[in-house]
Short mmCIF file of C-alpha atoms in Angstrom, two decimals:
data_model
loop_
_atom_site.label_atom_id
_atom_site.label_comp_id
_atom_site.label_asym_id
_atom_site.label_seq_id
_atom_site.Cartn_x
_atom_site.Cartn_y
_atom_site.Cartn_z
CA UNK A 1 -148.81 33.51 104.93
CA UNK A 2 -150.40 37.07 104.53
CA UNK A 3 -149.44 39.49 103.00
CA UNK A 4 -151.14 43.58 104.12
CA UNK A 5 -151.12 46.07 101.31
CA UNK A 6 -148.50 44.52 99.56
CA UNK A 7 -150.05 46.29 96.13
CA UNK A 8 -147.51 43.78 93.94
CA UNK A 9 -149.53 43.28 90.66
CA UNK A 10 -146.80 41.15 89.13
CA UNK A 11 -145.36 38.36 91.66
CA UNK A 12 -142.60 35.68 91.63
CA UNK A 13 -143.80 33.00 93.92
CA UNK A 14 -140.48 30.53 93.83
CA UNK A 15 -140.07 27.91 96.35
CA UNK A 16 -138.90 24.10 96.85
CA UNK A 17 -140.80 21.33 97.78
CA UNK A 18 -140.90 17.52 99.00
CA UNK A 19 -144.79 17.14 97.58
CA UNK A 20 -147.42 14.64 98.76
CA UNK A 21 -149.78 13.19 95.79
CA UNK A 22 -153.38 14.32 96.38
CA UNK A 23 -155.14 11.41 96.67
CA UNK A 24 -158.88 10.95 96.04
CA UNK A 25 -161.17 9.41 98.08
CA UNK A 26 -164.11 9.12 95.73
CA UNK A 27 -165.85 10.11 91.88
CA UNK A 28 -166.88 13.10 93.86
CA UNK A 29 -163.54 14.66 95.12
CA UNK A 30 -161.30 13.53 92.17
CA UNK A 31 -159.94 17.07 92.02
CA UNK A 32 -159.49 18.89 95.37
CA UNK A 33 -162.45 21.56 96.12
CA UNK A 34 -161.62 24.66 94.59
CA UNK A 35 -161.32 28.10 96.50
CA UNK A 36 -162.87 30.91 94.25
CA UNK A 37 -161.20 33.17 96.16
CA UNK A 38 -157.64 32.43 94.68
CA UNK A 39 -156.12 33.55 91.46
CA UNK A 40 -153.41 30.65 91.38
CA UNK A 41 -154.51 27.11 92.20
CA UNK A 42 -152.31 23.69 91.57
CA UNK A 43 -152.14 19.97 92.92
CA UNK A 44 -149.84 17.28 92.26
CA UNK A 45 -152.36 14.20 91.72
CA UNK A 46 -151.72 10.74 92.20
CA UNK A 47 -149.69 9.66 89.00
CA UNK A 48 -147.06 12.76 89.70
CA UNK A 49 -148.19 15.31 87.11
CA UNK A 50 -148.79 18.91 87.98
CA UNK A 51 -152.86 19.77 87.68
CA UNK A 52 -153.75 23.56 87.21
CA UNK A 53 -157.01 25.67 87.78
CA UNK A 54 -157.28 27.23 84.55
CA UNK A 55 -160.98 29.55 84.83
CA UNK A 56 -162.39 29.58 81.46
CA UNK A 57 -165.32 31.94 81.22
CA UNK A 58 -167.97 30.85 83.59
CA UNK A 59 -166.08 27.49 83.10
CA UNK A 60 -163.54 25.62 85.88
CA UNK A 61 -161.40 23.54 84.23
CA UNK A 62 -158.56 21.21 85.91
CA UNK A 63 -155.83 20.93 83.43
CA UNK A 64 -153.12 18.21 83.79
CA UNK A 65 -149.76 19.23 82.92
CA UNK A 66 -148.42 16.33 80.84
CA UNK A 67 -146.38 18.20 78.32
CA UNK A 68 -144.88 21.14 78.66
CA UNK A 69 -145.60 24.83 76.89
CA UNK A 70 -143.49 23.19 73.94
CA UNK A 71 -145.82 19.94 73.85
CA UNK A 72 -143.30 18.05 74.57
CA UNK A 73 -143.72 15.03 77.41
CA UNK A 74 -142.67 15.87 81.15
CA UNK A 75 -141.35 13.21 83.73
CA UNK A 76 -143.55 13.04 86.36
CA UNK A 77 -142.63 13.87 90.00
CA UNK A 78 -141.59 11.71 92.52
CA UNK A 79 -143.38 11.90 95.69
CA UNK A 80 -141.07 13.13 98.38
CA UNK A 81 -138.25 14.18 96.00
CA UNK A 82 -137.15 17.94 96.00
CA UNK A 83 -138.74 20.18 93.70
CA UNK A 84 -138.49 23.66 92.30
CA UNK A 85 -141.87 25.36 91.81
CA UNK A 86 -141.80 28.99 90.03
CA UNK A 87 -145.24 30.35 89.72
CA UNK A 88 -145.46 33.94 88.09
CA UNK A 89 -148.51 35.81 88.68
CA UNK A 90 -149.74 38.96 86.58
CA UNK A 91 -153.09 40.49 88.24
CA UNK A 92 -153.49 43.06 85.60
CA UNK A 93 -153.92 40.39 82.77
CA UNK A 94 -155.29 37.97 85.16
CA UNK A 95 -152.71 35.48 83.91
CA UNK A 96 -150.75 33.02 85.60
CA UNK A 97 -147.51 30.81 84.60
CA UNK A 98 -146.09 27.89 86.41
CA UNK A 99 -142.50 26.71 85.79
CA UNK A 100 -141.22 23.04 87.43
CA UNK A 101 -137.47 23.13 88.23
CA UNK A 102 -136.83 25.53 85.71
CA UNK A 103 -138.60 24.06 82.66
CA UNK A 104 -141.59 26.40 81.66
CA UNK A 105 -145.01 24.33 82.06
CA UNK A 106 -147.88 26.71 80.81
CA UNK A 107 -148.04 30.30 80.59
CA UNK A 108 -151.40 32.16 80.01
CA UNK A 109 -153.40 30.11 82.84
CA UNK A 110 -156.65 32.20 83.55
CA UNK A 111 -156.81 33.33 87.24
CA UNK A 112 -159.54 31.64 89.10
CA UNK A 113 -160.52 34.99 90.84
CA UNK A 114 -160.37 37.92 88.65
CA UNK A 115 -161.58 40.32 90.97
CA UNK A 116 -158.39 39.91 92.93
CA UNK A 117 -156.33 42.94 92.07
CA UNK A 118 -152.79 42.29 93.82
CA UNK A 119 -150.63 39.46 95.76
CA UNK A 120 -152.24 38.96 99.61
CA UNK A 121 -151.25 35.15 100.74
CA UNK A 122 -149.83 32.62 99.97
CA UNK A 123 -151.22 28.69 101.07
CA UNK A 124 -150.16 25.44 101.26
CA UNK A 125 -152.23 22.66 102.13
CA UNK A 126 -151.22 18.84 102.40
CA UNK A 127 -153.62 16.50 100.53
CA UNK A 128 -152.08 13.03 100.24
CA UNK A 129 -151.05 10.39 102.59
CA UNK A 130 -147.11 11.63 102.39
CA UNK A 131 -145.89 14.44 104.37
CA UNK A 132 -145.15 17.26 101.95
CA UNK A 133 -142.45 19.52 103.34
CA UNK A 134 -141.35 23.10 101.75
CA UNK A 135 -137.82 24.94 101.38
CA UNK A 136 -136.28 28.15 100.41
CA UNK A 137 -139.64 30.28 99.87
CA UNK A 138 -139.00 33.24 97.76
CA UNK A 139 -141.28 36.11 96.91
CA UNK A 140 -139.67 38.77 94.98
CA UNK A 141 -141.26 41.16 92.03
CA UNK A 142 -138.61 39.97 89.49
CA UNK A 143 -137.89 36.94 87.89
CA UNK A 144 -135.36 35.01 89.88
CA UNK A 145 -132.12 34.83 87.42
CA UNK A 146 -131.39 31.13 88.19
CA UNK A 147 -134.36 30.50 85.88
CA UNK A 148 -132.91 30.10 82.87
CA UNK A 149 -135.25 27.87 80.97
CA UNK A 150 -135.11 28.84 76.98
CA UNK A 151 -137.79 26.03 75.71
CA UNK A 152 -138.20 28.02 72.08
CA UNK A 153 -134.37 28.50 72.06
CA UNK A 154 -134.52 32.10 70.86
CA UNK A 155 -131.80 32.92 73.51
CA UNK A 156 -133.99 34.69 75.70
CA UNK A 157 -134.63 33.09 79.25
CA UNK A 158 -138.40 31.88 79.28
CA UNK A 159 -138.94 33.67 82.77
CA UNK A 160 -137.12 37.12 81.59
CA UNK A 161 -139.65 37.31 78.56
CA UNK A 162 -142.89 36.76 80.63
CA UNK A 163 -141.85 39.34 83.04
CA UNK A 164 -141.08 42.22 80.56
CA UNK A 165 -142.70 41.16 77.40
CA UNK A 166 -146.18 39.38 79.02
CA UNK A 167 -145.14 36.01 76.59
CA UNK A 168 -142.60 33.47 75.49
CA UNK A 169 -144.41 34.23 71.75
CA UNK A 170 -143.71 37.95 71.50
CA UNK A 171 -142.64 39.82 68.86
CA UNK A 172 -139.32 40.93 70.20
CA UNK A 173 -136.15 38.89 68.80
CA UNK A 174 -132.72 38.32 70.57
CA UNK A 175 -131.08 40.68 68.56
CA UNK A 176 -133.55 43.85 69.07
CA UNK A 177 -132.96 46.42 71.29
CA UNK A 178 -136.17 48.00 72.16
CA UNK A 179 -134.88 50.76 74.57
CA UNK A 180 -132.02 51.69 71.77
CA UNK A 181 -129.60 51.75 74.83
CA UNK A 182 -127.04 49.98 73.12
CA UNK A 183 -127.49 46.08 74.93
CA UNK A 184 -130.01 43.76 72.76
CA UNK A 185 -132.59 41.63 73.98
CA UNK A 186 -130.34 38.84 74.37
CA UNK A 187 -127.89 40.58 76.19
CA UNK A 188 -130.11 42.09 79.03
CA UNK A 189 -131.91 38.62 79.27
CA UNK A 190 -128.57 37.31 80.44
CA UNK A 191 -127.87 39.90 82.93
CA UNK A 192 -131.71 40.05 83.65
CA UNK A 193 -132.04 43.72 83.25
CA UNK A 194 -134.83 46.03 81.57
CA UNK A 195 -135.22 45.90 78.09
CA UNK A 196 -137.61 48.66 77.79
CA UNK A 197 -135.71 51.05 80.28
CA UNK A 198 -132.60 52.65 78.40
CA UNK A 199 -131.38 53.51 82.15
CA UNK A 200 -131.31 49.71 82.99
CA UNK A 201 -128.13 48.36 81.76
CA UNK A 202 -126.36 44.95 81.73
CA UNK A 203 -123.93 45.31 84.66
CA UNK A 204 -120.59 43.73 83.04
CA UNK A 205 -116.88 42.96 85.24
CA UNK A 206 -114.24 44.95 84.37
CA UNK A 207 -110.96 43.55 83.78
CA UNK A 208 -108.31 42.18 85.32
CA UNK A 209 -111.14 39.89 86.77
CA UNK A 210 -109.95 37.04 89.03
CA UNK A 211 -112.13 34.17 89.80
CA UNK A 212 -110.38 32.24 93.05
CA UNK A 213 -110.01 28.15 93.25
CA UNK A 214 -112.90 26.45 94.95
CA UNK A 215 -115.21 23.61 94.58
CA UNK A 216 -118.05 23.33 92.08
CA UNK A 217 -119.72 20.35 90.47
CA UNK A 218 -120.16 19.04 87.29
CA UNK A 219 -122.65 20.65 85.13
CA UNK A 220 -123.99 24.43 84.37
CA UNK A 221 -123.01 27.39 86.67
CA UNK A 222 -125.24 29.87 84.84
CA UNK A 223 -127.02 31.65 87.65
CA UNK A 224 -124.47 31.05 90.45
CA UNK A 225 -122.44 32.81 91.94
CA UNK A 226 -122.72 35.85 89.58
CA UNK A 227 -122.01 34.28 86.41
CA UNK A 228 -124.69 34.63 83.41
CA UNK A 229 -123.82 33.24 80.27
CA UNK A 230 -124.82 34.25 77.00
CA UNK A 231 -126.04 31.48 74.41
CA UNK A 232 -124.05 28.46 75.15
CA UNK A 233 -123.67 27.83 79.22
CA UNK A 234 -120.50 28.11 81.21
CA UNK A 235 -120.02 24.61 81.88
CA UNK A 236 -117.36 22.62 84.76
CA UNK A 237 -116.20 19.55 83.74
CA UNK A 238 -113.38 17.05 84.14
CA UNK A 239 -110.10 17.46 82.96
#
């Protein structure tokens, strides 16, 4: 897909997948070739990890993703089994983050093209044996607030603090309230509003509220069906 004059500088590319495994057909294509033109470029390889372009200098690197940003191990994907794939693109830094179903992978990935100066297209191409198929493609300016991966647990969704604060590692706490609007950092993560924009303000329900009978399953509903939860999730389980 193309994308004319879109002038978006900071870019949510969110989407599922079914992936095929690249597979290599010799010592000299072990990684696919890479296009110098991109800024954000990824494979799946053969053992199910995710394997990032990461530009170094003058220097191409292929990175496999083993751990995650918190060094801890990742389970590798399952050929053919739905995926989430968040990829969060800043041209002005010429930084790049990838997130898999949720969970934060690497943030600070070099763009392979820094020259590139805003979002233009977006490409898929299908290196392994398996038919890869793709679902639900979302390209939006903000983070999506489904993605509420917290791997430092400071209460602060992972994808809420790259967008506003350019990393997971910045200096602003839960409990600060940078715009001195009234609603701290861990507040407006949860609604997914603009901590640095007094005029962008958690949007609470007023009460009576009334939430009808219907069906959900087991497990977390933060991010559905406009609930957010702050700290510990809303959770739906047996009785």
């Amino acid at each position: 897909n193309l994308f004319v004059d879109a002038a978006a500088t900071n870019v949510w590319t969110d989407f599922f997948t079914r992936p095929g495994f690249y597979v290599p057909t010799g010592a000299s294509d072990f990684n696919p070739v890479l296009d110098t033109n991109s800024t954000a470029m990824f494979y799946v390889n053969s053992n199910g990890y995710i394997v990032v372009g990461d530009l170094q200098g003058a220097q191409t690197n292929w990175l496999i993703l083993t751990n995650s940003v918190s060094s801890a191990p990742v389970t590798p994907l399952t050929e053919g089994a739905w995926t989430r794939i968040s990829v969060y693109t800043r041209y002005g830094q010429d930084k790049w983050a990838i997130f898999v179903n949720g969970l934060l992978l690497r943030e600070g990935l070099t763009n392979v093209n820094r020259a590139v100066a805003d979002y233009s297209k977006f490409q898929v191409y299908n290196g392994g044996i398996v038919t890869a198929f793709m679902d639900q493609v979302s390209i939006v300016a903000r983070p999506p607030s489904d993605l509420s991966g917290d791997y430092d647990t400071d209460e602060m969704r992972d994808a809420w603090e790259l967008y506003y604060f350019g990393s997971t590692t910045s200096t602003n706490a839960a409990a600060q309230d940078p715009d001195n609007d009234g609603y701290v950092n861990l507040e407006e993560s949860a609604a997914n509003s603009d901590p640095l924009d007094a005029s962008s303000k958690p949007s609470w329900v007023g009460l009576p509220y009334t939430e009808v009978f219907d069906y959900r399953a087991n497990g977390s509903i933060h991010g559905s069906n406009g609930w957010t939860s702050v700290g510990t999730n809303i959770l739906v389980q047996p009785d």
